[in-house]
Short mmCIF file of C-alpha atoms in Angstrom, two decimals:
data_model
loop_
_atom_site.label_atom_id
_atom_site.label_comp_id
_atom_site.label_asym_id
_atom_site.label_seq_id
_atom_site.Cartn_x
_atom_site.Cartn_y
_atom_site.Cartn_z
CA MET A 1 0.05 0.15 0.01
CA ASP A 2 1.11 3.71 -0.67
CA LYS A 3 3.11 5.16 2.30
CA GLY A 4 0.90 8.08 2.28
CA LEU A 5 -2.40 6.17 2.81
CA THR A 6 -3.41 4.94 6.45
CA LEU A 7 -6.30 2.47 6.80
CA ILE A 8 -7.72 2.17 10.44
CA CYS A 9 -10.15 -0.40 11.49
CA GLY A 10 -12.38 1.07 14.49
CA ASP A 11 -15.04 3.14 15.64
CA ALA A 12 -15.22 6.52 13.77
CA ILE A 13 -15.77 8.67 16.88
CA GLU A 14 -13.05 6.96 18.90
CA GLU A 15 -10.44 7.03 16.16
CA LEU A 16 -11.18 10.68 15.30
CA LYS A 17 -10.40 11.50 19.01
CA LYS A 18 -6.80 10.23 18.49
CA ILE A 19 -6.27 12.60 15.48
CA GLU A 20 -4.48 15.97 16.43
CA ASP A 21 -6.23 19.26 16.19
CA GLY A 22 -5.96 21.05 12.73
CA THR A 23 -4.21 18.58 11.15
CA ILE A 24 -6.66 17.47 8.20
CA ASN A 25 -7.12 19.51 5.12
CA LEU A 26 -10.18 17.82 3.77
CA ILE A 27 -12.93 15.38 5.06
CA VAL A 28 -14.85 13.65 2.38
CA THR A 29 -17.29 11.02 3.86
CA ASP A 30 -20.47 9.10 3.15
CA PRO A 31 -21.58 8.04 6.69
CA PRO A 32 -24.73 5.65 7.32
CA TYR A 33 -28.00 7.01 6.52
CA ASN A 34 -29.74 5.42 9.29
CA LEU A 35 -31.83 3.32 6.72
CA GLY A 36 -31.06 -0.17 7.85
CA LYS A 37 -28.55 -1.09 5.36
CA ASP A 38 -26.60 -4.10 6.16
CA TYR A 39 -22.98 -3.01 6.67
CA GLY A 40 -22.01 -6.45 8.24
CA ASN A 41 -20.95 -5.79 11.94
CA ASN A 42 -22.54 -2.50 12.72
CA ASP A 43 -26.03 -1.06 13.43
CA ASP A 44 -27.59 1.25 10.59
CA ALA A 45 -31.06 1.34 12.48
CA LYS A 46 -30.51 3.52 15.51
CA LYS A 47 -33.72 5.41 17.13
CA PHE A 48 -33.85 8.77 15.58
CA ASP A 49 -32.48 10.85 18.49
CA GLU A 50 -29.72 8.39 18.97
CA TYR A 51 -28.62 8.76 15.28
CA LEU A 52 -28.65 12.48 15.56
CA GLU A 53 -26.40 12.39 18.68
CA PHE A 54 -24.10 9.97 17.05
CA THR A 55 -23.84 12.45 14.01
CA ARG A 56 -23.36 15.38 16.11
CA ARG A 57 -20.40 13.66 17.96
CA TRP A 58 -18.44 12.56 14.86
CA LEU A 59 -19.12 16.08 13.31
CA CYS A 60 -17.89 17.82 16.32
CA GLU A 61 -14.61 15.75 16.20
CA ALA A 62 -14.37 16.28 12.37
CA LYS A 63 -14.50 20.07 12.80
CA ARG A 64 -11.79 19.83 15.66
CA VAL A 65 -9.25 17.93 13.50
CA LEU A 66 -9.65 20.06 10.36
CA CYS A 67 -7.25 22.87 9.76
CA ASP A 68 -8.34 26.51 9.65
CA THR A 69 -8.58 26.30 5.82
CA GLY A 70 -10.18 22.92 5.82
CA THR A 71 -13.49 21.82 4.19
CA ILE A 72 -16.03 18.98 4.73
CA TYR A 73 -18.08 17.26 2.30
CA VAL A 74 -20.92 15.14 3.88
CA PHE A 75 -23.26 12.69 1.84
CA MET A 76 -26.68 12.51 3.52
CA GLY A 77 -30.23 11.04 2.83
CA MET A 78 -33.09 13.40 2.63
CA ARG A 79 -34.46 12.27 6.03
CA CYS A 80 -31.78 13.70 8.03
CA ILE A 81 -29.95 16.22 5.84
CA SER A 82 -31.59 19.34 7.09
CA TYR A 83 -30.74 18.21 10.73
CA VAL A 84 -26.97 17.67 9.49
CA TYR A 85 -27.20 21.07 7.90
CA GLY A 86 -28.45 22.61 11.43
CA ILE A 87 -25.51 20.77 13.34
CA LEU A 88 -22.91 22.17 10.92
CA GLU A 89 -24.12 25.67 10.69
CA ARG A 90 -25.96 26.46 13.97
CA GLU A 91 -24.14 24.34 16.51
CA LEU A 92 -20.75 24.00 15.07
CA LYS A 93 -20.68 27.56 13.58
CA MET A 94 -19.15 26.33 10.23
CA THR A 95 -19.83 28.17 6.99
CA PHE A 96 -22.13 26.67 4.34
CA ASN A 97 -20.74 26.76 0.83
CA SER A 98 -22.61 24.40 -1.44
CA TRP A 99 -25.50 21.87 -1.36
CA ILE A 100 -24.75 19.49 -4.09
CA THR A 101 -27.06 17.30 -5.89
CA TRP A 102 -25.69 13.99 -7.28
CA HIS A 103 -28.21 12.92 -10.11
CA TYR A 104 -28.11 9.45 -11.25
CA THR A 105 -30.40 7.75 -13.97
CA GLN A 106 -31.01 4.52 -12.29
CA GLY A 107 -32.11 3.78 -8.51
CA ILE A 108 -34.95 2.55 -6.43
CA GLY A 109 -38.10 1.98 -8.54
CA LYS A 110 -41.26 3.14 -7.00
CA THR A 111 -44.94 2.61 -8.46
CA ARG A 112 -46.78 4.85 -5.94
CA GLY A 113 -44.92 8.16 -5.98
CA PHE A 114 -41.70 9.24 -7.83
CA SER A 115 -38.63 7.11 -8.05
CA PRO A 116 -35.60 8.86 -5.98
CA ARG A 117 -32.79 9.84 -8.53
CA HIS A 118 -30.42 11.76 -6.50
CA ASP A 119 -28.31 12.05 -3.40
CA ASP A 120 -27.29 15.18 -1.53
CA ILE A 121 -23.98 16.31 -0.52
CA LEU A 122 -23.31 19.29 2.00
CA MET A 123 -20.09 21.25 1.58
CA PHE A 124 -18.92 23.38 4.56
CA THR A 125 -15.80 25.14 5.20
CA LYS A 126 -14.16 25.99 8.48
CA ASP A 127 -13.54 29.70 7.64
CA ALA A 128 -15.75 31.70 5.56
CA ARG A 129 -13.08 33.27 3.43
CA GLU A 130 -9.93 31.29 3.65
CA PHE A 131 -10.45 27.76 2.19
CA THR A 132 -9.02 25.78 -0.74
CA PHE A 133 -10.86 25.72 -3.90
CA ASN A 134 -9.14 24.88 -7.06
CA LEU A 135 -11.67 25.75 -10.01
CA ASP A 136 -9.44 25.03 -12.78
CA ALA A 137 -8.97 21.39 -11.48
CA VAL A 138 -12.65 20.61 -11.74
CA ARG A 139 -13.78 22.69 -14.77
CA ILE A 140 -16.00 21.09 -17.54
CA PRO A 141 -15.54 21.85 -21.27
CA GLN A 142 -17.29 24.74 -22.92
CA LYS A 143 -19.96 24.08 -25.40
CA TYR A 144 -18.48 26.22 -28.13
CA TYR A 145 -15.11 27.79 -28.87
CA ARG A 146 -14.88 31.57 -28.54
CA SER A 147 -11.88 33.58 -28.27
CA VAL A 148 -13.54 35.51 -25.24
CA ASN A 149 -14.40 32.16 -23.38
CA ASN A 150 -12.05 30.61 -20.87
CA MET A 151 -11.30 27.50 -23.02
CA ARG A 152 -9.86 25.76 -19.82
CA GLY A 153 -13.55 25.27 -19.07
CA ALA A 154 -16.46 26.37 -17.01
CA ASN A 155 -17.67 25.76 -13.55
CA PRO A 156 -19.35 22.53 -13.20
CA GLY A 157 -22.18 23.89 -11.03
CA ASN A 158 -24.05 22.15 -8.11
CA VAL A 159 -25.99 19.47 -9.87
CA TRP A 160 -23.63 16.36 -10.77
CA GLU A 161 -24.53 13.56 -12.94
CA PHE A 162 -22.55 10.34 -12.64
CA SER A 163 -23.66 6.93 -13.24
CA HIS A 164 -23.80 4.65 -10.25
CA VAL A 165 -21.29 1.80 -9.97
CA HIS A 166 -23.54 -0.94 -11.49
CA TYR A 167 -23.43 -4.45 -9.85
CA CYS A 168 -22.00 -5.88 -13.09
CA SER A 169 -19.25 -3.25 -13.38
CA LYS A 170 -15.61 -4.58 -13.07
CA GLY A 171 -14.82 -2.41 -10.31
CA ARG A 172 -18.03 -3.16 -7.98
CA THR A 173 -17.12 -4.37 -4.55
CA GLU A 174 -19.43 -6.19 -2.02
CA HIS A 175 -20.21 -2.88 -0.24
CA PRO A 176 -23.94 -1.96 -0.64
CA THR A 177 -23.39 1.77 -1.17
CA GLN A 178 -20.21 2.12 -3.25
CA LYS A 179 -19.99 5.55 -4.76
CA PRO A 180 -18.48 6.33 -8.23
CA GLU A 181 -14.62 7.40 -8.33
CA ALA A 182 -15.27 10.64 -10.34
CA LEU A 183 -17.81 11.70 -7.77
CA PHE A 184 -15.06 11.88 -4.98
CA GLU A 185 -12.42 13.08 -7.65
CA ARG A 186 -14.33 16.31 -8.09
CA MET A 187 -14.50 17.16 -4.42
CA ILE A 188 -10.91 16.11 -3.71
CA LEU A 189 -9.33 18.02 -6.58
CA ALA A 190 -11.39 21.08 -5.88
CA SER A 191 -10.76 21.27 -1.94
CA SER A 192 -7.25 19.81 -1.49
CA ASN A 193 -3.66 20.09 -3.17
CA GLU A 194 -1.14 17.32 -3.73
CA GLY A 195 0.35 16.34 -0.46
CA ASP A 196 -2.63 17.42 1.66
CA ILE A 197 -4.37 14.91 4.12
CA VAL A 198 -7.69 13.74 3.30
CA LEU A 199 -9.67 11.97 5.87
CA ASP A 200 -12.76 9.60 5.49
CA PRO A 201 -14.03 8.46 8.78
CA PHE A 202 -16.54 6.13 7.23
CA LEU A 203 -14.39 4.38 4.51
CA GLY A 204 -16.81 1.92 3.32
CA SER A 205 -15.48 0.54 -0.05
CA GLY A 206 -12.40 2.74 -0.25
CA THR A 207 -13.30 5.01 -2.98
CA SER A 208 -11.99 7.93 -1.15
CA MET A 209 -8.62 6.45 -0.74
CA ARG A 210 -8.24 5.10 -4.36
CA VAL A 211 -8.96 8.71 -5.50
CA CYS A 212 -6.23 10.06 -3.11
CA GLN A 213 -3.92 7.47 -4.21
CA GLN A 214 -4.25 8.58 -7.90
CA THR A 215 -4.27 12.25 -7.36
CA GLY A 216 -1.13 12.67 -5.18
CA ARG A 217 -2.87 13.22 -1.63
CA ARG A 218 -2.26 11.45 1.56
CA GLY A 219 -5.24 9.75 3.03
CA ILE A 220 -6.65 8.39 6.45
CA GLY A 221 -9.78 6.08 5.95
CA ILE A 222 -11.43 4.68 8.96
CA ASP A 223 -14.08 1.93 9.19
CA ILE A 224 -15.40 -0.23 11.86
CA ASN A 225 -15.74 -3.32 9.62
CA PRO A 226 -12.37 -5.27 9.05
CA GLU A 227 -13.86 -6.68 5.90
CA TYR A 228 -13.99 -3.20 4.35
CA ILE A 229 -10.53 -2.34 5.47
CA ALA A 230 -9.44 -5.42 3.65
CA MET A 231 -11.55 -4.72 0.64
CA THR A 232 -9.83 -1.32 0.45
CA GLY A 233 -6.27 -2.53 0.85
CA LYS A 234 -7.18 -4.94 -2.08
CA ARG A 235 -8.53 -2.36 -4.21
CA LEU A 236 -5.50 0.01 -3.67
CA SER A 237 -3.26 -2.81 -4.84
CA GLU A 238 -4.99 -3.22 -8.02
CA LYS A 239 -3.58 -1.62 -11.42
CA PHE A 240 -5.03 1.88 -12.16
CA THR A 241 -6.42 2.15 -15.68
CA GLY A 242 -8.80 5.04 -15.05
CA PHE A 243 -11.56 6.03 -12.61
CA ASP A 244 -14.73 3.97 -12.92
CA SER A 245 -17.04 6.84 -13.89
CA VAL A 246 -17.01 10.33 -15.54
CA ASP A 247 -19.14 13.18 -15.85
CA GLU A 248 -20.28 12.75 -19.67
CA ARG A 249 -19.65 16.54 -20.05
CA MET A 250 -15.98 15.93 -19.82
CA LYS A 251 -15.90 14.36 -23.17
CA ARG A 252 -17.95 17.34 -24.83
CA LEU A 253 -16.20 18.61 -27.87
CA PRO A 254 -16.74 22.32 -28.33
CA GLY A 255 -18.36 23.52 -31.62
CA ASP A 256 -16.59 25.99 -33.90
CA LEU A 257 -13.20 24.66 -33.64
CA THR A 258 -12.46 25.23 -37.40
CA ASP A 259 -9.03 26.84 -37.12
CA ASP A 260 -6.46 24.08 -37.64
CA LYS A 261 -3.93 25.31 -35.24
CA VAL A 262 -6.61 26.30 -32.60
CA ARG A 263 -8.25 22.96 -32.71
CA GLU A 264 -4.98 20.85 -32.45
CA THR A 265 -3.70 22.79 -29.70
CA TYR A 266 -7.16 22.52 -28.04
CA VAL A 267 -7.69 18.85 -28.36
CA GLU A 268 -4.24 18.14 -26.91
CA ASN A 269 -5.16 20.29 -23.78
CA HIS A 270 -8.54 18.76 -23.42
CA LYS A 271 -6.92 15.44 -22.76
CA VAL A 272 -5.05 16.73 -20.13
CA TRP A 273 -7.42 19.23 -18.50
CA PHE A 274 -10.57 16.86 -18.58
CA LEU A 275 -9.44 13.06 -19.17
CA LYS A 276 -6.28 12.83 -17.23
CA ASN A 277 -7.85 10.43 -14.86
CA HIS A 278 -10.03 8.98 -17.49
CA GLN A 279 -7.68 7.40 -20.15
CA SER A 280 -10.16 4.89 -21.27
CA GLU A 281 -12.31 7.65 -22.62
CA VAL A 282 -9.68 9.30 -24.78
CA PRO A 283 -10.21 7.13 -27.98
CA ASP A 284 -13.84 7.86 -28.17
CA PHE A 285 -13.02 11.74 -27.69
CA GLU A 286 -10.52 11.44 -30.65
CA GLU A 287 -13.02 9.65 -32.73
CA ASN A 288 -15.58 12.37 -31.79
CA VAL A 289 -12.91 14.95 -33.08
CA LYS A 290 -12.77 13.13 -36.44
CA ARG A 291 -16.37 12.59 -36.67
CA THR A 292 -17.30 16.22 -36.00
CA TYR A 293 -14.45 18.09 -37.83
CA GLY A 294 -13.27 15.54 -40.45
CA ALA A 295 -9.90 15.48 -42.25
CA ASP A 296 -10.21 18.97 -43.46
CA GLY A 297 -10.96 20.41 -39.89
CA ARG A 298 -14.31 21.77 -41.16
CA ASP A 299 -17.40 21.53 -38.72
CA GLN A 300 -19.42 18.77 -40.63
CA MET A 301 -22.55 20.70 -39.66
CA SER A 302 -21.46 23.74 -41.36
CA ILE A 303 -21.38 22.13 -44.79
CA PHE A 304 -25.16 22.28 -44.66
CA ASP A 305 -25.47 25.79 -43.53
CA GLY A 306 -27.65 27.66 -45.99
CA VAL A 307 -28.54 24.64 -48.01
CA GLU A 308 -32.42 24.30 -48.76
#
């Protein structure tokens, strides 16, 4: 395993107490939602007040270990997210930054009512003004080439679409709530720098540590289930061929790239800016360039402009 990554088997609150004040740059975590999921050796069906007290206790420790410029991202289900928001803002006096909606196309099916198709992620910072946010690292491609546009890309916004890690996927583990790597990639790239320490007190399938491993971050992952710790260790030892998911907009080819030199430079930059950790998507992107602009570099749609 990488020397910069530490896996700890133990209770999240008790292990958090062992971490020194202000030593963590970023916390990204997907705690149990108290929905009765089977996590093996721990209880995900607490009484409501008991669950809120558990949440309050680990969040209090999380704030303590965060450095002054640190950020926390917390996944949470709809039943409790407003309470988590209240704890972070009103009780712990942290600063709200973003309420992120992760939209996915497949999920629980319902016949009486609307099927849920999103999870929510709260982003809070310890300081209102001084915190890490690397916008360039998480931009998405522009729709069109314009000399006045920042072709490095646009802000991805707070609604993110990533596919679930399907049960038939090669990288799927036995964990019941495995999250896609690209989802964690965006948060970790945005809110930490290379060499920073990222903490995940509810490690689960190990997605956060896999992303830290491939993006040059140090990481601490905690989980109460030894099977998940072993699962993560195995995952970290596997060959990396690209993250298991991608925001489909990352493959978007801007229109109007008709100047040969501009297009050639942009295409090479695109691969570095947007597909660095998604090498398996590069051939499709290159094929899209050929399909859209052809050998002569003309936008194929423009051929029909003015033709009746």
